[in-house]
Amino acid sequence: MSKLTVVANIHAKPDQIELVKAELLKLVPITRAETGCINYDLHQDNEDPAHFTFYENWESREVWQEHMNAPHLAAYMAATDGAVDQFILAEMTQIG
């Protein structure tokens, strides 16, 4: 199994920034405690406060998939339904 890096870009609707931010922040401590999570870092764009990025490293794609099916992710999806304009996810492998 090789390490997986995930970069997730979330763009909140302009009138939903604080809701999305609060819900994303709830994910951080729960996810960091998950088996296989190496790091799970949330960032907010300095010039576009509606743009959030998670930079994540996982021991394997399999443990990341378990994370993606976790109850706290389902709760986030329900809480932010209709509040996110765009979600772009990249699964990456470090090559250098």
PDB file of N, CA and C in Angstrom:
ATOM      1  N   MET A   1       0.845  -1.186   0.000  1.00  0.00           N
ATOM      2  CA  MET A   1       0.000   0.000   0.000  1.00  0.00           C
ATOM      3  C   MET A   1       0.888   1.248   0.000  1.00  0.00           C
ATOM      4  N   SER A   2       0.531   2.201  -0.852  1.00  0.00           N
ATOM      5  CA  SER A   2       1.304   3.436  -0.883  1.00  0.00           C
ATOM      6  C   SER A   2       0.481   4.583  -0.327  1.00  0.00           C
ATOM      7  N   LYS A   3       1.193   5.552   0.204  1.00  0.00           N
ATOM      8  CA  LYS A   3       0.561   6.733   0.787  1.00  0.00           C
ATOM      9  C   LYS A   3      -0.245   7.482  -0.273  1.00  0.00           C
ATOM     10  N   LEU A   4      -1.379   8.038   0.156  1.00  0.00           N
ATOM     11  CA  LEU A   4      -2.239   8.806  -0.729  1.00  0.00           C
ATOM     12  C   LEU A   4      -2.314  10.239  -0.228  1.00  0.00           C
ATOM     13  N   THR A   5      -2.118  11.183  -1.142  1.00  0.00           N
ATOM     14  CA  THR A   5      -2.320  12.599  -0.842  1.00  0.00           C
ATOM     15  C   THR A   5      -3.618  13.022  -1.513  1.00  0.00           C
ATOM     16  N   VAL A   6      -4.429  13.747  -0.758  1.00  0.00           N
ATOM     17  CA  VAL A   6      -5.692  14.249  -1.280  1.00  0.00           C
ATOM     18  C   VAL A   6      -5.700  15.765  -1.129  1.00  0.00           C
ATOM     19  N   VAL A   7      -6.081  16.449  -2.204  1.00  0.00           N
ATOM     20  CA  VAL A   7      -6.278  17.892  -2.159  1.00  0.00           C
ATOM     21  C   VAL A   7      -7.734  18.118  -2.542  1.00  0.00           C
ATOM     22  N   ALA A   8      -8.491  18.670  -1.588  1.00  0.00           N
ATOM     23  CA  ALA A   8      -9.916  18.918  -1.814  1.00  0.00           C
ATOM     24  C   ALA A   8     -10.169  20.417  -1.775  1.00  0.00           C
ATOM     25  N   ASN A   9     -10.758  20.938  -2.834  1.00  0.00           N
ATOM     26  CA  ASN A   9     -11.103  22.353  -2.916  1.00  0.00           C
ATOM     27  C   ASN A   9     -12.611  22.499  -2.813  1.00  0.00           C
ATOM     28  N   ILE A  10     -13.035  23.291  -1.849  1.00  0.00           N
ATOM     29  CA  ILE A  10     -14.446  23.526  -1.588  1.00  0.00           C
ATOM     30  C   ILE A  10     -14.707  25.014  -1.760  1.00  0.00           C
ATOM     31  N   HIS A  11     -15.679  25.341  -2.590  1.00  0.00           N
ATOM     32  CA  HIS A  11     -16.065  26.736  -2.790  1.00  0.00           C
ATOM     33  C   HIS A  11     -17.486  26.901  -2.263  1.00  0.00           C
ATOM     34  N   ALA A  12     -17.612  27.652  -1.178  1.00  0.00           N
ATOM     35  CA  ALA A  12     -18.922  27.910  -0.584  1.00  0.00           C
ATOM     36  C   ALA A  12     -19.651  28.989  -1.374  1.00  0.00           C
ATOM     37  N   LYS A  13     -20.965  28.936  -1.326  1.00  0.00           N
ATOM     38  CA  LYS A  13     -21.751  30.036  -1.882  1.00  0.00           C
ATOM     39  C   LYS A  13     -21.460  31.275  -1.033  1.00  0.00           C
ATOM     40  N   PRO A  14     -21.415  32.459  -1.636  1.00  0.00           N
ATOM     41  CA  PRO A  14     -21.027  33.673  -0.903  1.00  0.00           C
ATOM     42  C   PRO A  14     -21.799  33.925   0.391  1.00  0.00           C
ATOM     43  N   ASP A  15     -23.065  33.573   0.405  1.00  0.00           N
ATOM     44  CA  ASP A  15     -23.860  33.806   1.611  1.00  0.00           C
ATOM     45  C   ASP A  15     -23.835  32.636   2.591  1.00  0.00           C
ATOM     46  N   GLN A  16     -23.002  31.631   2.295  1.00  0.00           N
ATOM     47  CA  GLN A  16     -22.935  30.429   3.137  1.00  0.00           C
ATOM     48  C   GLN A  16     -21.526  30.165   3.680  1.00  0.00           C
ATOM     49  N   ILE A  17     -20.636  31.139   3.555  1.00  0.00           N
ATOM     50  CA  ILE A  17     -19.234  30.939   3.940  1.00  0.00           C
ATOM     51  C   ILE A  17     -19.104  30.503   5.392  1.00  0.00           C
ATOM     52  N   GLU A  18     -19.750  31.183   6.307  1.00  0.00           N
ATOM     53  CA  GLU A  18     -19.587  30.869   7.731  1.00  0.00           C
ATOM     54  C   GLU A  18     -20.149  29.505   8.079  1.00  0.00           C
ATOM     55  N   LEU A  19     -21.263  29.120   7.460  1.00  0.00           N
ATOM     56  CA  LEU A  19     -21.822  27.790   7.687  1.00  0.00           C
ATOM     57  C   LEU A  19     -20.854  26.716   7.223  1.00  0.00           C
ATOM     58  N   VAL A  20     -20.374  26.848   5.996  1.00  0.00           N
ATOM     59  CA  VAL A  20     -19.456  25.848   5.441  1.00  0.00           C
ATOM     60  C   VAL A  20     -18.179  25.789   6.274  1.00  0.00           C
ATOM     61  N   LYS A  21     -17.641  26.934   6.643  1.00  0.00           N
ATOM     62  CA  LYS A  21     -16.421  26.975   7.457  1.00  0.00           C
ATOM     63  C   LYS A  21     -16.631  26.252   8.781  1.00  0.00           C
ATOM     64  N   ALA A  22     -17.733  26.533   9.457  1.00  0.00           N
ATOM     65  CA  ALA A  22     -18.015  25.892  10.746  1.00  0.00           C
ATOM     66  C   ALA A  22     -18.131  24.383  10.592  1.00  0.00           C
ATOM     67  N   GLU A  23     -18.787  23.932   9.539  1.00  0.00           N
ATOM     68  CA  GLU A  23     -18.956  22.493   9.327  1.00  0.00           C
ATOM     69  C   GLU A  23     -17.638  21.825   8.949  1.00  0.00           C
ATOM     70  N   LEU A  24     -16.807  22.504   8.160  1.00  0.00           N
ATOM     71  CA  LEU A  24     -15.492  21.956   7.809  1.00  0.00           C
ATOM     72  C   LEU A  24     -14.610  21.840   9.055  1.00  0.00           C
ATOM     73  N   LEU A  25     -14.649  22.868   9.891  1.00  0.00           N
ATOM     74  CA  LEU A  25     -13.831  22.833  11.111  1.00  0.00           C
ATOM     75  C   LEU A  25     -14.218  21.684  12.032  1.00  0.00           C
ATOM     76  N   LYS A  26     -15.484  21.307  12.042  1.00  0.00           N
ATOM     77  CA  LYS A  26     -15.932  20.167  12.858  1.00  0.00           C
ATOM     78  C   LYS A  26     -15.260  18.865  12.421  1.00  0.00           C
ATOM     79  N   LEU A  27     -14.929  18.762  11.135  1.00  0.00           N
ATOM     80  CA  LEU A  27     -14.329  17.537  10.602  1.00  0.00           C
ATOM     81  C   LEU A  27     -12.887  17.327  11.062  1.00  0.00           C
ATOM     82  N   VAL A  28     -12.193  18.416  11.346  1.00  0.00           N
ATOM     83  CA  VAL A  28     -10.747  18.338  11.572  1.00  0.00           C
ATOM     84  C   VAL A  28     -10.364  17.422  12.747  1.00  0.00           C
ATOM     85  N   PRO A  29     -10.827  17.655  13.969  1.00  0.00           N
ATOM     86  CA  PRO A  29     -10.361  16.795  15.066  1.00  0.00           C
ATOM     87  C   PRO A  29     -10.823  15.346  14.939  1.00  0.00           C
ATOM     88  N   ILE A  30     -12.022  15.141  14.425  1.00  0.00           N
ATOM     89  CA  ILE A  30     -12.534  13.770  14.262  1.00  0.00           C
ATOM     90  C   ILE A  30     -11.694  13.014  13.250  1.00  0.00           C
ATOM     91  N   THR A  31     -11.409  13.660  12.122  1.00  0.00           N
ATOM     92  CA  THR A  31     -10.661  13.005  11.057  1.00  0.00           C
ATOM     93  C   THR A  31      -9.215  12.764  11.454  1.00  0.00           C
ATOM     94  N   ARG A  32      -8.602  13.719  12.133  1.00  0.00           N
ATOM     95  CA  ARG A  32      -7.209  13.536  12.546  1.00  0.00           C
ATOM     96  C   ARG A  32      -7.047  12.340  13.474  1.00  0.00           C
ATOM     97  N   ALA A  33      -8.104  11.965  14.173  1.00  0.00           N
ATOM     98  CA  ALA A  33      -8.061  10.818  15.092  1.00  0.00           C
ATOM     99  C   ALA A  33      -8.309   9.487  14.381  1.00  0.00           C
ATOM    100  N   GLU A  34      -8.675   9.529  13.108  1.00  0.00           N
ATOM    101  CA  GLU A  34      -8.972   8.303  12.374  1.00  0.00           C
ATOM    102  C   GLU A  34      -7.699   7.492  12.117  1.00  0.00           C
ATOM    103  N   THR A  35      -7.863   6.185  12.135  1.00  0.00           N
ATOM    104  CA  THR A  35      -6.763   5.286  11.790  1.00  0.00           C
ATOM    105  C   THR A  35      -6.329   5.560  10.360  1.00  0.00           C
ATOM    106  N   GLY A  36      -5.034   5.704  10.151  1.00  0.00           N
ATOM    107  CA  GLY A  36      -4.500   5.895   8.807  1.00  0.00           C
ATOM    108  C   GLY A  36      -4.369   7.340   8.364  1.00  0.00           C
ATOM    109  N   CYS A  37      -4.881   8.276   9.158  1.00  0.00           N
ATOM    110  CA  CYS A  37      -4.755   9.693   8.803  1.00  0.00           C
ATOM    111  C   CYS A  37      -3.373  10.190   9.238  1.00  0.00           C
ATOM    112  N   ILE A  38      -2.585  10.668   8.297  1.00  0.00           N
ATOM    113  CA  ILE A  38      -1.258  11.209   8.588  1.00  0.00           C
ATOM    114  C   ILE A  38      -1.378  12.695   8.903  1.00  0.00           C
ATOM    115  N   ASN A  39      -2.088  13.424   8.050  1.00  0.00           N
ATOM    116  CA  ASN A  39      -2.406  14.823   8.329  1.00  0.00           C
ATOM    117  C   ASN A  39      -3.685  15.190   7.598  1.00  0.00           C
ATOM    118  N   TYR A  40      -4.376  16.182   8.151  1.00  0.00           N
ATOM    119  CA  TYR A  40      -5.668  16.625   7.610  1.00  0.00           C
ATOM    120  C   TYR A  40      -5.750  18.107   7.927  1.00  0.00           C
ATOM    121  N   ASP A  41      -5.276  18.924   6.984  1.00  0.00           N
ATOM    122  CA  ASP A  41      -5.090  20.350   7.232  1.00  0.00           C
ATOM    123  C   ASP A  41      -6.053  21.175   6.387  1.00  0.00           C
ATOM    124  N   LEU A  42      -6.808  22.027   7.070  1.00  0.00           N
ATOM    125  CA  LEU A  42      -7.790  22.880   6.413  1.00  0.00           C
ATOM    126  C   LEU A  42      -7.214  24.282   6.237  1.00  0.00           C
ATOM    127  N   HIS A  43      -7.402  24.837   5.044  1.00  0.00           N
ATOM    128  CA  HIS A  43      -6.922  26.177   4.720  1.00  0.00           C
ATOM    129  C   HIS A  43      -8.076  27.000   4.150  1.00  0.00           C
ATOM    130  N   GLN A  44      -8.001  28.327   4.350  1.00  0.00           N
ATOM    131  CA  GLN A  44      -8.961  29.256   3.759  1.00  0.00           C
ATOM    132  C   GLN A  44      -8.175  30.274   2.943  1.00  0.00           C
ATOM    133  N   ASP A  45      -8.595  30.512   1.725  1.00  0.00           N
ATOM    134  CA  ASP A  45      -7.921  31.429   0.816  1.00  0.00           C
ATOM    135  C   ASP A  45      -7.916  32.845   1.407  1.00  0.00           C
ATOM    136  N   ASN A  46      -6.762  33.500   1.397  1.00  0.00           N
ATOM    137  CA  ASN A  46      -6.628  34.849   1.951  1.00  0.00           C
ATOM    138  C   ASN A  46      -7.384  35.902   1.143  1.00  0.00           C
ATOM    139  N   GLU A  47      -7.578  35.661  -0.146  1.00  0.00           N
ATOM    140  CA  GLU A  47      -8.238  36.656  -0.991  1.00  0.00           C
ATOM    141  C   GLU A  47      -9.661  36.272  -1.375  1.00  0.00           C
ATOM    142  N   ASP A  48     -10.005  35.014  -1.203  1.00  0.00           N
ATOM    143  CA  ASP A  48     -11.359  34.538  -1.511  1.00  0.00           C
ATOM    144  C   ASP A  48     -11.837  33.695  -0.335  1.00  0.00           C
ATOM    145  N   PRO A  49     -12.499  34.309   0.643  1.00  0.00           N
ATOM    146  CA  PRO A  49     -12.893  33.581   1.852  1.00  0.00           C
ATOM    147  C   PRO A  49     -13.885  32.457   1.612  1.00  0.00           C
ATOM    148  N   ALA A  50     -14.467  32.370   0.422  1.00  0.00           N
ATOM    149  CA  ALA A  50     -15.390  31.276   0.098  1.00  0.00           C
ATOM    150  C   ALA A  50     -14.655  30.014  -0.345  1.00  0.00           C
ATOM    151  N   HIS A  51     -13.325  30.113  -0.518  1.00  0.00           N
ATOM    152  CA  HIS A  51     -12.522  28.994  -1.014  1.00  0.00           C
ATOM    153  C   HIS A  51     -11.760  28.340   0.138  1.00  0.00           C
ATOM    154  N   PHE A  52     -12.037  27.064   0.343  1.00  0.00           N
ATOM    155  CA  PHE A  52     -11.374  26.271   1.371  1.00  0.00           C
ATOM    156  C   PHE A  52     -10.632  25.119   0.701  1.00  0.00           C
ATOM    157  N   THR A  53      -9.499  24.736   1.275  1.00  0.00           N
ATOM    158  CA  THR A  53      -8.730  23.608   0.754  1.00  0.00           C
ATOM    159  C   THR A  53      -8.319  22.704   1.899  1.00  0.00           C
ATOM    160  N   PHE A  54      -8.571  21.412   1.724  1.00  0.00           N
ATOM    161  CA  PHE A  54      -8.013  20.404   2.617  1.00  0.00           C
ATOM    162  C   PHE A  54      -6.787  19.819   1.935  1.00  0.00           C
ATOM    163  N   TYR A  55      -5.701  19.736   2.691  1.00  0.00           N
ATOM    164  CA  TYR A  55      -4.502  19.021   2.250  1.00  0.00           C
ATOM    165  C   TYR A  55      -4.373  17.840   3.194  1.00  0.00           C
ATOM    166  N   GLU A  56      -4.475  16.634   2.633  1.00  0.00           N
ATOM    167  CA  GLU A  56      -4.554  15.427   3.450  1.00  0.00           C
ATOM    168  C   GLU A  56      -3.533  14.400   2.993  1.00  0.00           C
ATOM    169  N   ASN A  57      -3.015  13.648   3.945  1.00  0.00           N
ATOM    170  CA  ASN A  57      -2.193  12.489   3.624  1.00  0.00           C
ATOM    171  C   ASN A  57      -2.725  11.311   4.418  1.00  0.00           C
ATOM    172  N   TRP A  58      -2.829  10.193   3.722  1.00  0.00           N
ATOM    173  CA  TRP A  58      -3.380   8.962   4.288  1.00  0.00           C
ATOM    174  C   TRP A  58      -2.396   7.828   4.063  1.00  0.00           C
ATOM    175  N   GLU A  59      -2.413   6.853   4.968  1.00  0.00           N
ATOM    176  CA  GLU A  59      -1.516   5.705   4.833  1.00  0.00           C
ATOM    177  C   GLU A  59      -1.786   4.915   3.556  1.00  0.00           C
ATOM    178  N   SER A  60      -3.044   4.912   3.101  1.00  0.00           N
ATOM    179  CA  SER A  60      -3.401   4.198   1.869  1.00  0.00           C
ATOM    180  C   SER A  60      -4.735   4.724   1.347  1.00  0.00           C
ATOM    181  N   ARG A  61      -5.034   4.388   0.108  1.00  0.00           N
ATOM    182  CA  ARG A  61      -6.329   4.770  -0.459  1.00  0.00           C
ATOM    183  C   ARG A  61      -7.461   4.060   0.280  1.00  0.00           C
ATOM    184  N   GLU A  62      -7.212   2.856   0.736  1.00  0.00           N
ATOM    185  CA  GLU A  62      -8.232   2.083   1.437  1.00  0.00           C
ATOM    186  C   GLU A  62      -8.683   2.775   2.725  1.00  0.00           C
ATOM    187  N   VAL A  63      -7.738   3.289   3.513  1.00  0.00           N
ATOM    188  CA  VAL A  63      -8.148   3.964   4.752  1.00  0.00           C
ATOM    189  C   VAL A  63      -8.820   5.300   4.440  1.00  0.00           C
ATOM    190  N   TRP A  64      -8.412   5.943   3.340  1.00  0.00           N
ATOM    191  CA  TRP A  64      -9.098   7.171   2.931  1.00  0.00           C
ATOM    192  C   TRP A  64     -10.537   6.873   2.526  1.00  0.00           C
ATOM    193  N   GLN A  65     -10.751   5.758   1.846  1.00  0.00           N
ATOM    194  CA  GLN A  65     -12.103   5.369   1.456  1.00  0.00           C
ATOM    195  C   GLN A  65     -12.982   5.139   2.684  1.00  0.00           C
ATOM    196  N   GLU A  66     -12.407   4.563   3.734  1.00  0.00           N
ATOM    197  CA  GLU A  66     -13.155   4.391   4.985  1.00  0.00           C
ATOM    198  C   GLU A  66     -13.558   5.764   5.535  1.00  0.00           C
ATOM    199  N   HIS A  67     -12.643   6.709   5.481  1.00  0.00           N
ATOM    200  CA  HIS A  67     -12.935   8.084   5.911  1.00  0.00           C
ATOM    201  C   HIS A  67     -14.091   8.668   5.099  1.00  0.00           C
ATOM    202  N   MET A  68     -14.058   8.470   3.798  1.00  0.00           N
ATOM    203  CA  MET A  68     -15.088   9.039   2.926  1.00  0.00           C
ATOM    204  C   MET A  68     -16.474   8.462   3.221  1.00  0.00           C
ATOM    205  N   ASN A  69     -16.529   7.291   3.826  1.00  0.00           N
ATOM    206  CA  ASN A  69     -17.798   6.661   4.166  1.00  0.00           C
ATOM    207  C   ASN A  69     -18.158   6.818   5.642  1.00  0.00           C
ATOM    208  N   ALA A  70     -17.401   7.625   6.365  1.00  0.00           N
ATOM    209  CA  ALA A  70     -17.617   7.793   7.807  1.00  0.00           C
ATOM    210  C   ALA A  70     -18.869   8.633   8.090  1.00  0.00           C
ATOM    211  N   PRO A  71     -19.507   8.398   9.233  1.00  0.00           N
ATOM    212  CA  PRO A  71     -20.715   9.147   9.592  1.00  0.00           C
ATOM    213  C   PRO A  71     -20.502  10.660   9.665  1.00  0.00           C
ATOM    214  N   HIS A  72     -19.328  11.102  10.117  1.00  0.00           N
ATOM    215  CA  HIS A  72     -19.118  12.549  10.214  1.00  0.00           C
ATOM    216  C   HIS A  72     -19.043  13.215   8.839  1.00  0.00           C
ATOM    217  N   LEU A  73     -18.624  12.480   7.811  1.00  0.00           N
ATOM    218  CA  LEU A  73     -18.649  13.037   6.454  1.00  0.00           C
ATOM    219  C   LEU A  73     -20.091  13.131   5.954  1.00  0.00           C
ATOM    220  N   ALA A  74     -20.896  12.130   6.263  1.00  0.00           N
ATOM    221  CA  ALA A  74     -22.319  12.174   5.884  1.00  0.00           C
ATOM    222  C   ALA A  74     -23.025  13.333   6.589  1.00  0.00           C
ATOM    223  N   ALA A  75     -22.679  13.569   7.845  1.00  0.00           N
ATOM    224  CA  ALA A  75     -23.276  14.678   8.595  1.00  0.00           C
ATOM    225  C   ALA A  75     -22.872  16.016   7.980  1.00  0.00           C
ATOM    226  N   TYR A  76     -21.611  16.148   7.565  1.00  0.00           N
ATOM    227  CA  TYR A  76     -21.153  17.367   6.889  1.00  0.00           C
ATOM    228  C   TYR A  76     -21.939  17.592   5.600  1.00  0.00           C
ATOM    229  N   MET A  77     -22.087  16.528   4.806  1.00  0.00           N
ATOM    230  CA  MET A  77     -22.803  16.642   3.531  1.00  0.00           C
ATOM    231  C   MET A  77     -24.251  17.100   3.752  1.00  0.00           C
ATOM    232  N   ALA A  78     -24.889  16.550   4.766  1.00  0.00           N
ATOM    233  CA  ALA A  78     -26.275  16.938   5.058  1.00  0.00           C
ATOM    234  C   ALA A  78     -26.353  18.386   5.528  1.00  0.00           C
ATOM    235  N   ALA A  79     -25.410  18.785   6.383  1.00  0.00           N
ATOM    236  CA  ALA A  79     -25.435  20.141   6.951  1.00  0.00           C
ATOM    237  C   ALA A  79     -25.138  21.214   5.911  1.00  0.00           C
ATOM    238  N   THR A  80     -24.368  20.872   4.880  1.00  0.00           N
ATOM    239  CA  THR A  80     -23.975  21.863   3.872  1.00  0.00           C
ATOM    240  C   THR A  80     -24.704  21.682   2.543  1.00  0.00           C
ATOM    241  N   ASP A  81     -25.708  20.836   2.527  1.00  0.00           N
ATOM    242  CA  ASP A  81     -26.474  20.610   1.304  1.00  0.00           C
ATOM    243  C   ASP A  81     -26.996  21.942   0.756  1.00  0.00           C
ATOM    244  N   GLY A  82     -26.623  22.259  -0.482  1.00  0.00           N
ATOM    245  CA  GLY A  82     -27.044  23.497  -1.110  1.00  0.00           C
ATOM    246  C   GLY A  82     -26.196  24.713  -0.780  1.00  0.00           C
ATOM    247  N   ALA A  83     -25.177  24.550   0.086  1.00  0.00           N
ATOM    248  CA  ALA A  83     -24.338  25.677   0.505  1.00  0.00           C
ATOM    249  C   ALA A  83     -23.003  25.736  -0.231  1.00  0.00           C
ATOM    250  N   VAL A  84     -22.680  24.697  -0.989  1.00  0.00           N
ATOM    251  CA  VAL A  84     -21.390  24.611  -1.678  1.00  0.00           C
ATOM    252  C   VAL A  84     -21.612  24.776  -3.181  1.00  0.00           C
ATOM    253  N   ASP A  85     -20.854  25.706  -3.787  1.00  0.00           N
ATOM    254  CA  ASP A  85     -20.925  25.938  -5.230  1.00  0.00           C
ATOM    255  C   ASP A  85     -20.134  24.893  -6.009  1.00  0.00           C
ATOM    256  N   GLN A  86     -18.957  24.541  -5.470  1.00  0.00           N
ATOM    257  CA  GLN A  86     -18.064  23.668  -6.217  1.00  0.00           C
ATOM    258  C   GLN A  86     -17.220  22.843  -5.253  1.00  0.00           C
ATOM    259  N   PHE A  87     -17.004  21.580  -5.635  1.00  0.00           N
ATOM    260  CA  PHE A  87     -16.146  20.675  -4.866  1.00  0.00           C
ATOM    261  C   PHE A  87     -15.271  19.934  -5.863  1.00  0.00           C
ATOM    262  N   ILE A  88     -13.962  20.122  -5.739  1.00  0.00           N
ATOM    263  CA  ILE A  88     -13.017  19.464  -6.644  1.00  0.00           C
ATOM    264  C   ILE A  88     -12.035  18.670  -5.789  1.00  0.00           C
ATOM    265  N   LEU A  89     -11.904  17.396  -6.113  1.00  0.00           N
ATOM    266  CA  LEU A  89     -11.061  16.492  -5.336  1.00  0.00           C
ATOM    267  C   LEU A  89      -9.980  15.909  -6.231  1.00  0.00           C
ATOM    268  N   ALA A  90      -8.742  15.912  -5.758  1.00  0.00           N
ATOM    269  CA  ALA A  90      -7.645  15.300  -6.495  1.00  0.00           C
ATOM    270  C   ALA A  90      -6.973  14.269  -5.598  1.00  0.00           C
ATOM    271  N   GLU A  91      -6.862  13.051  -6.098  1.00  0.00           N
ATOM    272  CA  GLU A  91      -6.102  12.001  -5.432  1.00  0.00           C
ATOM    273  C   GLU A  91      -4.719  12.011  -6.068  1.00  0.00           C
ATOM    274  N   MET A  92      -3.679  12.113  -5.234  1.00  0.00           N
ATOM    275  CA  MET A  92      -2.341  12.310  -5.765  1.00  0.00           C
ATOM    276  C   MET A  92      -1.330  11.381  -5.101  1.00  0.00           C
ATOM    277  N   THR A  93      -0.243  11.123  -5.829  1.00  0.00           N
ATOM    278  CA  THR A  93       0.877  10.339  -5.323  1.00  0.00           C
ATOM    279  C   THR A  93       2.124  11.208  -5.384  1.00  0.00           C
ATOM    280  N   GLN A  94       2.857  11.272  -4.283  1.00  0.00           N
ATOM    281  CA  GLN A  94       4.096  12.045  -4.262  1.00  0.00           C
ATOM    282  C   GLN A  94       5.129  11.373  -5.151  1.00  0.00           C
ATOM    283  N   ILE A  95       5.768  12.152  -5.995  1.00  0.00           N
ATOM    284  CA  ILE A  95       6.750  11.577  -6.918  1.00  0.00           C
ATOM    285  C   ILE A  95       8.149  12.162  -6.751  1.00  0.00           C
ATOM    286  N   GLY A  96       8.297  13.081  -5.823  1.00  0.00           N
ATOM    287  CA  GLY A  96       9.619  13.674  -5.646  1.00  0.00           C
ATOM    288  C   GLY A  96       9.796  14.255  -4.282  1.00  0.00           C
TER     289      GLY A  96
END
